[in-house]
XYZ file of C-alpha atoms in Angstrom:
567
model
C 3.760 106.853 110.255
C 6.331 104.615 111.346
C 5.953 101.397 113.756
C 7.096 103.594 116.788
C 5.552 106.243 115.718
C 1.902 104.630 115.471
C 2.337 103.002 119.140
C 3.929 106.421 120.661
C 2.196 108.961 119.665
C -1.362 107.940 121.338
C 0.276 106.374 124.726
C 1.972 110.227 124.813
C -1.592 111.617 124.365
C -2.614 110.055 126.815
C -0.519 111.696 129.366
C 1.377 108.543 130.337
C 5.081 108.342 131.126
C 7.120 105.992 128.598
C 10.089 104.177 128.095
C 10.728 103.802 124.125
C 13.294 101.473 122.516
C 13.240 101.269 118.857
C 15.483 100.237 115.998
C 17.798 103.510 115.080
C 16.194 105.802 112.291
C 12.726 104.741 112.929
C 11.252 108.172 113.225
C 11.455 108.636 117.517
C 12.229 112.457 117.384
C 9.071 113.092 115.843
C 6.859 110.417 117.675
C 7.632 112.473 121.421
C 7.908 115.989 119.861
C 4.117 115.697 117.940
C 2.224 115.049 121.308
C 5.064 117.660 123.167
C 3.275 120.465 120.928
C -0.106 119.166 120.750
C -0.041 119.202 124.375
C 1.454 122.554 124.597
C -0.485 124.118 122.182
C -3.954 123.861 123.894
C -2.969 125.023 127.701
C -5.258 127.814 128.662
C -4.260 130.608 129.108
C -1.465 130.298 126.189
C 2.062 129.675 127.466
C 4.107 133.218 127.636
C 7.683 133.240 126.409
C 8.375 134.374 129.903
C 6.783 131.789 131.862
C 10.504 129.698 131.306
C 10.550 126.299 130.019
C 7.685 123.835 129.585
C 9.505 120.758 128.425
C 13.239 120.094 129.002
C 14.757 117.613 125.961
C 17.912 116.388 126.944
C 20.203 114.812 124.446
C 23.937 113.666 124.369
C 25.419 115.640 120.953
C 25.895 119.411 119.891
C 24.754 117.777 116.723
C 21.355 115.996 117.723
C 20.925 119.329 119.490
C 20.765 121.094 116.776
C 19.100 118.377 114.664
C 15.770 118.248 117.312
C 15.736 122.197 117.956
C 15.032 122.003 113.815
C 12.725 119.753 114.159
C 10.547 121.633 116.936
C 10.936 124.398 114.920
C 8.832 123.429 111.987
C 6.204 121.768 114.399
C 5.953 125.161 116.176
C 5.601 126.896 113.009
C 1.751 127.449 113.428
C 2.164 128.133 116.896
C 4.470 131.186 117.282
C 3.593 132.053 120.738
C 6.217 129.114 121.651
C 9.773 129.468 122.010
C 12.189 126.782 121.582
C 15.984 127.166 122.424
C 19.411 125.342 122.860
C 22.099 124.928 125.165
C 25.023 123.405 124.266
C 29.001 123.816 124.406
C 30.696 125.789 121.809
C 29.098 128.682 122.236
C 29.314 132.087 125.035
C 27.584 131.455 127.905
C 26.449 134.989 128.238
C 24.836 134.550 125.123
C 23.135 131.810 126.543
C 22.161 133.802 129.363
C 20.407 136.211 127.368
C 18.198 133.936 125.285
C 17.228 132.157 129.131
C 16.328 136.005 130.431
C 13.618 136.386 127.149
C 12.453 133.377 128.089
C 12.577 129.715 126.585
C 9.323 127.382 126.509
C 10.872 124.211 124.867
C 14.626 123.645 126.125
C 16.762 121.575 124.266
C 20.059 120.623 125.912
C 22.958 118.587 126.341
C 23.670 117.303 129.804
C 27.167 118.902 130.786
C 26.064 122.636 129.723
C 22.827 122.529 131.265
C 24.079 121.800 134.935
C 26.707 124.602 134.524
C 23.569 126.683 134.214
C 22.033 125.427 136.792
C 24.955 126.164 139.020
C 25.752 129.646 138.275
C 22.855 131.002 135.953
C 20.182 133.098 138.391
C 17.037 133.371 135.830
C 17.223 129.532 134.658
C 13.636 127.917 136.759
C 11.610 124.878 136.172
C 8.688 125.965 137.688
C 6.108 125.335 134.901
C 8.087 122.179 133.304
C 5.343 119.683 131.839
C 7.705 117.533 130.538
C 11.010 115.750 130.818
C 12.583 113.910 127.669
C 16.036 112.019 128.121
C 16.852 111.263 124.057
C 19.185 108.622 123.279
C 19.903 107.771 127.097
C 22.219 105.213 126.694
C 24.864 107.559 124.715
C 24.493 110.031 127.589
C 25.074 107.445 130.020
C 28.274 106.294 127.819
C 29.376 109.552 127.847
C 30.176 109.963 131.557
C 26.550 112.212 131.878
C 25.267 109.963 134.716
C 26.003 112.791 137.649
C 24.658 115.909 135.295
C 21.429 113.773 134.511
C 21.086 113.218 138.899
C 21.815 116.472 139.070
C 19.060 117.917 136.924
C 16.717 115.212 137.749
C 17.017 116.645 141.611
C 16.367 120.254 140.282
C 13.394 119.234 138.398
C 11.436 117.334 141.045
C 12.102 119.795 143.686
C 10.549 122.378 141.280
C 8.080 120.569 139.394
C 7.510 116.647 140.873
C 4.242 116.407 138.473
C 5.554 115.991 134.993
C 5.554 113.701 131.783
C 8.222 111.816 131.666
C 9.756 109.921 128.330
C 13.201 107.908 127.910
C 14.211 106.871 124.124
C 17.093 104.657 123.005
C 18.196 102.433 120.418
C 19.918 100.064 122.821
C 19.121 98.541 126.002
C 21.804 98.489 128.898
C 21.688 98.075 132.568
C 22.429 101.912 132.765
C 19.161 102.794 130.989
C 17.002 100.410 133.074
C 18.425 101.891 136.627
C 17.848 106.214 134.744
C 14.401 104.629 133.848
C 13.451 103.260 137.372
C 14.216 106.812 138.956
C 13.406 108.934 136.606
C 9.886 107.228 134.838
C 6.785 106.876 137.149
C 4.100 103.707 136.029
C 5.805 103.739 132.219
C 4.151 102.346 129.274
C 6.779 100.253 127.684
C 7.420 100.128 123.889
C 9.556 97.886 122.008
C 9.853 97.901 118.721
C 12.326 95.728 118.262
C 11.557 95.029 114.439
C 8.861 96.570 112.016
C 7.158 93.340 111.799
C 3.615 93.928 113.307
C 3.072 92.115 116.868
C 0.561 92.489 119.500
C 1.031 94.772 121.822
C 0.644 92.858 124.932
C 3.520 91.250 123.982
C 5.432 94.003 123.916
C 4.209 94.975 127.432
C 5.489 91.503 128.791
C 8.176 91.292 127.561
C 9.046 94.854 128.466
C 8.028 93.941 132.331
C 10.873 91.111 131.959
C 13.181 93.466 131.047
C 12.680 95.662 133.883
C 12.569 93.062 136.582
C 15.574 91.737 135.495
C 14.045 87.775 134.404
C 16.538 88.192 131.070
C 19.613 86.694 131.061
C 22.563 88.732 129.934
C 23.209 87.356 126.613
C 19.591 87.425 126.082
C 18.539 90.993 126.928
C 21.623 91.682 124.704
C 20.467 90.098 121.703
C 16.853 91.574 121.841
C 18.454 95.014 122.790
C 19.977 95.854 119.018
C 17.954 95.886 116.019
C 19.094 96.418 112.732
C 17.464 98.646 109.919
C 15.257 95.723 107.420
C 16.846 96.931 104.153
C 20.503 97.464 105.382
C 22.796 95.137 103.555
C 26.374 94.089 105.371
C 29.629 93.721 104.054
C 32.782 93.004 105.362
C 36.236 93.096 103.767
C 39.575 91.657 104.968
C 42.627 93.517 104.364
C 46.427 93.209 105.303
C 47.404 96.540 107.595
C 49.863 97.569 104.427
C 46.669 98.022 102.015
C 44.366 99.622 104.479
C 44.605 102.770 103.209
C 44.577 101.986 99.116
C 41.698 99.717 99.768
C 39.620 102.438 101.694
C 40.491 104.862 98.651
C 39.537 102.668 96.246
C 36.520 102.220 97.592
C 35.554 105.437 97.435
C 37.295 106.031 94.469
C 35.425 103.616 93.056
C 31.937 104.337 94.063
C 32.210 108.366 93.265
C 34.389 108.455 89.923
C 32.493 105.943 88.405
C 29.310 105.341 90.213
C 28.892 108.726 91.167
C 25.331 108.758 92.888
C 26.517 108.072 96.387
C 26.567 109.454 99.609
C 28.888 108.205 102.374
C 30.010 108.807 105.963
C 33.407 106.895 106.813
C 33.668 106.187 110.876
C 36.871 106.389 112.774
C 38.186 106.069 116.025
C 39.995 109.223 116.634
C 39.978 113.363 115.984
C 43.267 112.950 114.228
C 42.958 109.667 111.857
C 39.858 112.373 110.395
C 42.007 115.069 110.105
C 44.920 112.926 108.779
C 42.716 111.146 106.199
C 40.602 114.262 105.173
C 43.867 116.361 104.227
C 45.446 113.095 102.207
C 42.208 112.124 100.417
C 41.841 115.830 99.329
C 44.810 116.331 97.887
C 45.646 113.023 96.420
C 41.837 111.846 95.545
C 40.453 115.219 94.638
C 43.947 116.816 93.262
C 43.233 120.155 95.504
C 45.510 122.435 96.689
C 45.202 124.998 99.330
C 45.080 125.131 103.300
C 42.520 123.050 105.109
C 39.257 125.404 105.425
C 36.429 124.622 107.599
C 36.052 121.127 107.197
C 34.086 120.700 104.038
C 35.798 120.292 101.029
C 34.191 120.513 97.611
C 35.693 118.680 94.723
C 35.563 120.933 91.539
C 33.569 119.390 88.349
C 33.952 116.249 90.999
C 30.975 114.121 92.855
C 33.912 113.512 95.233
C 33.447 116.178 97.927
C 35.272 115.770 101.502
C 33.688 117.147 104.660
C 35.156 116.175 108.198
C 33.146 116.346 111.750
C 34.941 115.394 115.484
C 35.181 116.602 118.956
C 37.761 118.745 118.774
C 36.761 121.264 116.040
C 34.979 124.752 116.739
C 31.238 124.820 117.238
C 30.767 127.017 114.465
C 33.103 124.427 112.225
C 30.952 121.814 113.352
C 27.491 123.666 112.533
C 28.435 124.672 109.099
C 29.381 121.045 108.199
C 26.775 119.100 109.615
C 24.229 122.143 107.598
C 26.433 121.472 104.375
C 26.448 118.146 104.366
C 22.619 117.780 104.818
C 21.922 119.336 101.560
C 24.493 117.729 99.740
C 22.864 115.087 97.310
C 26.922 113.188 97.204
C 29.483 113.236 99.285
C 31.429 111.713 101.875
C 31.951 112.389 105.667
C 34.725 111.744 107.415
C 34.429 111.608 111.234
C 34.155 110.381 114.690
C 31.569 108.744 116.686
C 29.801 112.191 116.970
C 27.839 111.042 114.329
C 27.025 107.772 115.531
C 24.202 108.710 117.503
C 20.996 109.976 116.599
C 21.600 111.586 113.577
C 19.602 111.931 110.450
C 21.360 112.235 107.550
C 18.713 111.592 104.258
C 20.090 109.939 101.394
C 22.995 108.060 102.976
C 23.899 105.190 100.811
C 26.966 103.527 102.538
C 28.478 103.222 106.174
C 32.495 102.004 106.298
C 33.571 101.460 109.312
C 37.178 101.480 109.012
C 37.791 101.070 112.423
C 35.555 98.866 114.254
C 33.274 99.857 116.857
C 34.714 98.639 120.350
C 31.008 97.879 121.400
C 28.022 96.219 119.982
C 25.657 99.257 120.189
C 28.087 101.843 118.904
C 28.642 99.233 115.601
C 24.142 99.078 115.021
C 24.508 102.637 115.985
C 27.137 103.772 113.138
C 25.138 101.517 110.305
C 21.753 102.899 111.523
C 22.937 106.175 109.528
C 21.812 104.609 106.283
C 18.593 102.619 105.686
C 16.847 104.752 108.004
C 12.879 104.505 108.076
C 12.505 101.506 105.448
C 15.117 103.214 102.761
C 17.539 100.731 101.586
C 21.027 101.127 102.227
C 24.968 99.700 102.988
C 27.870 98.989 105.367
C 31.086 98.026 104.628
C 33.330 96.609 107.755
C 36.782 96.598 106.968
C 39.291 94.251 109.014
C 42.957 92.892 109.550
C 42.774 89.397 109.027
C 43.931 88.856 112.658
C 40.582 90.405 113.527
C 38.136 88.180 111.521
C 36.789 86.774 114.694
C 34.806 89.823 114.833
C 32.643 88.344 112.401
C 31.706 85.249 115.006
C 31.050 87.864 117.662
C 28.640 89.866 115.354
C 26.835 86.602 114.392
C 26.610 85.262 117.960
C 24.266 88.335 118.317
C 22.286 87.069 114.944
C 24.248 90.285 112.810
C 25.041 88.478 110.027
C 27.480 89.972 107.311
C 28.482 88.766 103.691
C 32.350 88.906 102.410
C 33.249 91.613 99.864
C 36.769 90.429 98.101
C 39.819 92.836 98.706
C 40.262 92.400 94.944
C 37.031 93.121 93.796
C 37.746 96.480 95.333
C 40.968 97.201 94.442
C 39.760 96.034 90.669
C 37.622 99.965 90.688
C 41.271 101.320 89.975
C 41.231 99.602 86.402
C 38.205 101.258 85.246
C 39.944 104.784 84.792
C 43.278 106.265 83.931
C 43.720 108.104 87.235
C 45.883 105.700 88.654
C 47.721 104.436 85.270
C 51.036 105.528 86.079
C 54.025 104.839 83.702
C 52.309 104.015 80.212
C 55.480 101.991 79.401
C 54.983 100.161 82.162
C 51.211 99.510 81.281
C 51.234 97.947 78.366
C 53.846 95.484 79.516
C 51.487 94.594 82.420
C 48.798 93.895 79.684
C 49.045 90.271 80.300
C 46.802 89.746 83.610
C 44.262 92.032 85.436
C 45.857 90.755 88.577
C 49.439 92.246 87.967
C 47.874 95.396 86.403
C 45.656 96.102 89.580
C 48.909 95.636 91.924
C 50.866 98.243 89.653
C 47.678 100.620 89.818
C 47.524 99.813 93.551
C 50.950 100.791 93.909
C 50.859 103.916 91.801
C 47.913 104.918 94.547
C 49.885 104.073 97.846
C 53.272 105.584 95.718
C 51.016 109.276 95.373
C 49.475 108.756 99.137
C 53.171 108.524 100.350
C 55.263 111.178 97.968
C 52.156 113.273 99.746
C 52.982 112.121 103.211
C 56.578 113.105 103.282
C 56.328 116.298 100.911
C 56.599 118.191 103.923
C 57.649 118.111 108.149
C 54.003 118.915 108.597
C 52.164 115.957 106.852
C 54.591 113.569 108.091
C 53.791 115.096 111.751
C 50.160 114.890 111.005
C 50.894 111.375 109.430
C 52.883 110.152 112.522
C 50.184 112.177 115.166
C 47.367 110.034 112.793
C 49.289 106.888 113.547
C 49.790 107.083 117.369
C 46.205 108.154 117.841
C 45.039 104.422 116.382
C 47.891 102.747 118.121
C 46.233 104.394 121.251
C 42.553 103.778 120.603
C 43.606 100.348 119.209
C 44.769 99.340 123.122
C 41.604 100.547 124.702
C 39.211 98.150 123.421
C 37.053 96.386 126.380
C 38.058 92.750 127.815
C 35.992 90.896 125.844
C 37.319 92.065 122.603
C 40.827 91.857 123.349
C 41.632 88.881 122.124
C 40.173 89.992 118.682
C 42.053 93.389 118.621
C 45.640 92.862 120.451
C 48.171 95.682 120.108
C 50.595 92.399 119.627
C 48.455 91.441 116.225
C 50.283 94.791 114.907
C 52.799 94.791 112.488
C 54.186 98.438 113.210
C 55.873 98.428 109.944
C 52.691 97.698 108.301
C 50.473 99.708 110.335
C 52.406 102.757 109.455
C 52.134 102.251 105.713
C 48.808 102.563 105.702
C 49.573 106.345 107.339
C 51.680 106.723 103.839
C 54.904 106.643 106.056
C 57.712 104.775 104.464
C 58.905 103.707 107.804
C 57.554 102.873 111.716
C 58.567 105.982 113.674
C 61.229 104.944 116.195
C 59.556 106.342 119.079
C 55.926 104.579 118.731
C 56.858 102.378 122.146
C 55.942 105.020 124.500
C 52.914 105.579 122.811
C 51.487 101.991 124.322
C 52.740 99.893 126.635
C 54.832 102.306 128.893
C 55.497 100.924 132.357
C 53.721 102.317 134.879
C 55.293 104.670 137.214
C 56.483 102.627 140.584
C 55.978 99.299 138.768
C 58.654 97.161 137.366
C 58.466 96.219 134.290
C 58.375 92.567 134.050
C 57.784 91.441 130.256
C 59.328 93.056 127.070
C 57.319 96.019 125.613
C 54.659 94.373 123.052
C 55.056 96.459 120.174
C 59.102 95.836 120.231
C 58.498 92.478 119.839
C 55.931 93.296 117.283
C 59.028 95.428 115.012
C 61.944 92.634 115.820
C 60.147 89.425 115.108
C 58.076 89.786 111.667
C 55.301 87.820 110.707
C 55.652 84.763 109.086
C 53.417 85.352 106.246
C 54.981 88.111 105.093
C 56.360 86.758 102.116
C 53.237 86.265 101.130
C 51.714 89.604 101.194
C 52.341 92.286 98.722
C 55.782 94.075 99.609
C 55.831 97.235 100.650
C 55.906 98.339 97.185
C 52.587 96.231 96.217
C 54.356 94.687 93.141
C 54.126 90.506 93.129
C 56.001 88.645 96.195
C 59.248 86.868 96.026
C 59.887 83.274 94.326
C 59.876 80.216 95.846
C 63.419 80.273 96.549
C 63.862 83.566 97.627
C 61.067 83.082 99.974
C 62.572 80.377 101.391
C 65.653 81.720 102.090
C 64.776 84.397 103.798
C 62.735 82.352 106.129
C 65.989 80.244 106.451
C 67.606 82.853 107.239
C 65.621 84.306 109.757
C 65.160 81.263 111.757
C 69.170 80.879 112.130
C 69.264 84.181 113.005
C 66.500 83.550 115.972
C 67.365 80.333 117.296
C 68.816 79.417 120.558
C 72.318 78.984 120.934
């Protein structure tokens, strides 16, 4: 058994409420559901299918819905006299309505679908409900649940007030302690904040700190995230214009030649996955075809493709999340749906190629690998106007070593896929450094003729690209000055969507004035396209091939400052 596990599982026996916070991956869903059946199991006379539900789990995803209804089901397995059951979005409510008429013992649900039962579905009762489970509570908290969790909390108590109540999560938040004061009665309190061994007393106290408030903010921040033992961090800076061949590489890199990898790349919107999932199919894995499912095999390949957001069909969603289970490699391309809760086995790396825009959702996406003592990887990867993200991760003791842009990029040399022009090789013979920027630009060259092959991949493409622009101007005050839509280079940005150019019409995307308001400064982002960087000389061109001379450079720099002086 695991550290929670060991502490849990007895407490729960005991028939004591419990507040659980422990390190993501550490085994939770099995340290509440093992005493949920024992208990169950042994009520005299045996529990009836249509007696109604027993124990209500509540949990924020369609995913971990499905992922904990498995889970009950092979606990149940010698006890066939209880039912579980889900309810969950995606799928007909009448069905749902049938499966609650037979009769459901152990209800598994996510917030949202369960009060629109409550509301309108007659034969839904929690008469005979034993116990209550909120499962990672602070993701249904962040996920505007608050009001459905009151909601069901008041149906509960005025039809069953003597239950077992247990609250789980990975993080602590101000959120969680208020849904623990009025929903736990007399809680035993276990924090595991690490799987070094420690007393539990001293896990009590410092619990009873916590919930009288005693710990300052930046302390009961730092003890609130703990990261998996065995998980080692990387981080990788990378100019907006190589974004996209460096993230290819990468996987390139680790499937072609490696091979023995599985990997789930995070996102911050539905349609960077969809954009990215198309292009790395047909580029990467040379497929052709329409878009299926969302899980793509690569033939004779270890590089298979599957995709998983919000805005895909239930069944879509299902099927990929079964799929990519058994697969032994692969990668995953998706949203923070998967952030939460998950267990994927045999996960080997976490990129995050957009950062998380909080501290728990960041120890959330890398607790997907080097879950319950398994070793494992993260790669962050970041504009170099964002490498203050690095302090802000360290102030909260997340330390993270420097992989080298180079060292990436240097996968492409180690097979012919990306060779190009064989002319053109063998004059580049004299340095590795010339050769991998010729490679590099025979990658972003493919990526691109892709792009704008068609009106429809340059919509998705240009769709892709206002979705990030979007998500990019919505991170919280206190990360603003590390991720400002004015750090953008448009121009830049949009090459690594494979677009050739900035679309014209990106300004209304961000920074709109506001209807009745008066617009008093120039629109950020046209600033951004008129006035380039000053170090752009000294990035690889658009093409990737070496930068200007001396001279040139500073001509051009000449140049533009007569242009952009005063008069």
């Amino acid at each position: 058994m695991t550290s929670v596990q060991k502490e849990t599982i007895p407490t729960l026996l005991q028939g004591r409420d419990a507040r659980i916070r422990s390190q993501t991956g550490s085994g939770k869903t099995l340290a509440y559901s093992i005493p949920l059946v024992q208990s169950l199991q042994k009520l005299e006379p045996k529990i009836k299918r249509s007696d109604g539900p027993y124990a209500l789990i509540l949990v924020p995803t369609r995913e971990l819905v499905l992922q904990s209804f498995e889970t009950l089901q092979k606990l149940l397995k010698p006890f066939t006299w209880i039912v579980p059951g889900v309810l969950m979005g995606g799928e007909k409510k009448k069905s749902e309505k049938a499966r609650l008429r037979k009769g459901i013992n152990i209800l598994v649900a996510t917030p949202g679908r369960l009060v629109d039962h409550i509301k309108s579905t007659q034969c839904i009762h929690f008469r005979c409900i034993r116990w209550l489970i909120l499962d990672e509570a602070d993701r249904i908290l962040d996920l505007g649940f608050e009001k459905a969790v009151a909601a069901i909390l008041n149906a509960v108590n005025a039809a069953s007030p003597k239950r077992q109540n247990v609250l789980l999560s990975a993080t602590l938040s101000e959120g969680v302690s208020r849904l623990a004061h009025i929903s736990l009665q007399d809680p035993a309190c276990i924090t595991m904040a690490s799987e070094a061994p420690g007393s539990n007393i001293s896990r009590e106290k410092d619990c009873l700190r916590e919930d009288a408030g005693i710990l300052p903010a930046k302390e009961e921040e730092q003890g609130s995230f703990a990261v998996p033992e065995k998980l080692r961090q990387n981080v990788v800076m990378v100019p907006s214009k190589l974004r996209l061949v460096t993230l290819a590489a990468f996987i390139f890199g680790k499937f072609k030649l490696e091979k023995r990898h599985k990997m789930i790349v995070f996102f911050s919107s539905c349609e960077q996955v969809e954009f990215h999932y198309v292009l790395f199919r047909k580029v990467l894995c040379e497929e052709s075809g329409e878009e299926g499912s969302g899980f793509a095999p690569g033939s004779l390949s270890p590089l298979t493709f599957a995709r998983l957001h919000g805005d895909m069909k239930q069944e879509d969603r299902s099927a990929v999340f079964q799929a990519f289970l058994q697969l032994k490699t692969g990668v995953l391309l998706c949203t923070d749906v998967a952030a939460r809760g998950l267990d994927l086995p045999q996960v080997t790396w976490i990129v995050q190629y957009n950062p998380a825009a909080s501290l728990a959702e960041y120890v959330h996406r890398i607790g997907r690998t080097a879950r319950i003592g398994s070793p494992g990887n993260s790669l962050l990867i970041l504009l170099p106007s964002e490498a203050e993200y690095v302090s802000f991760l360290a102030s909260y003791k997340i330390n993270i070593s420097e992989m080298k842009m180079e060292q990436i990029l240097s996968s492409l040399m180690k097979d012919d896929r990306f060779k190009g022009n064989p002319e053109r090789s063998k004059k580049s013979q004299q340095g590795d450094g010339q050769e991998i920027r010729r490679r590099t630009t025979v990658m972003q060259t493919e990526f691109e003729d892709f792009v704008h092959s068609s009106a429809k991949t340059i919509r998705c493409a240009k769709k892709a690209l206002q979705s990030f622009i979007r998500s990019y101007a919505t991170y919280p005050a206190n990360l603003k000055s590390i991720f400002h839509i004015r750090a953008l280079h448009l121009g830049h940005v949009a090459k690594s969507f494979g677009l050739r150019d900035a679309p014209g019409n990106l300004g209304a995307v961000v920074g709109a004035p506001r209807q009745g308001k008066k617009q008093k400064r120039r629109d950020p982002l046209k600033k951004t396209q008129v006035k380039p960087h000053l170090n752009i000389a000294f990035e690889y061109s658009s093409g990737l091939h070496p930068s200007a001379s001396k001279g040139k450079r500073k001509k051009r720099l000449r140049k533009w400052g007569e242009q952009n002086s005063p008069s």
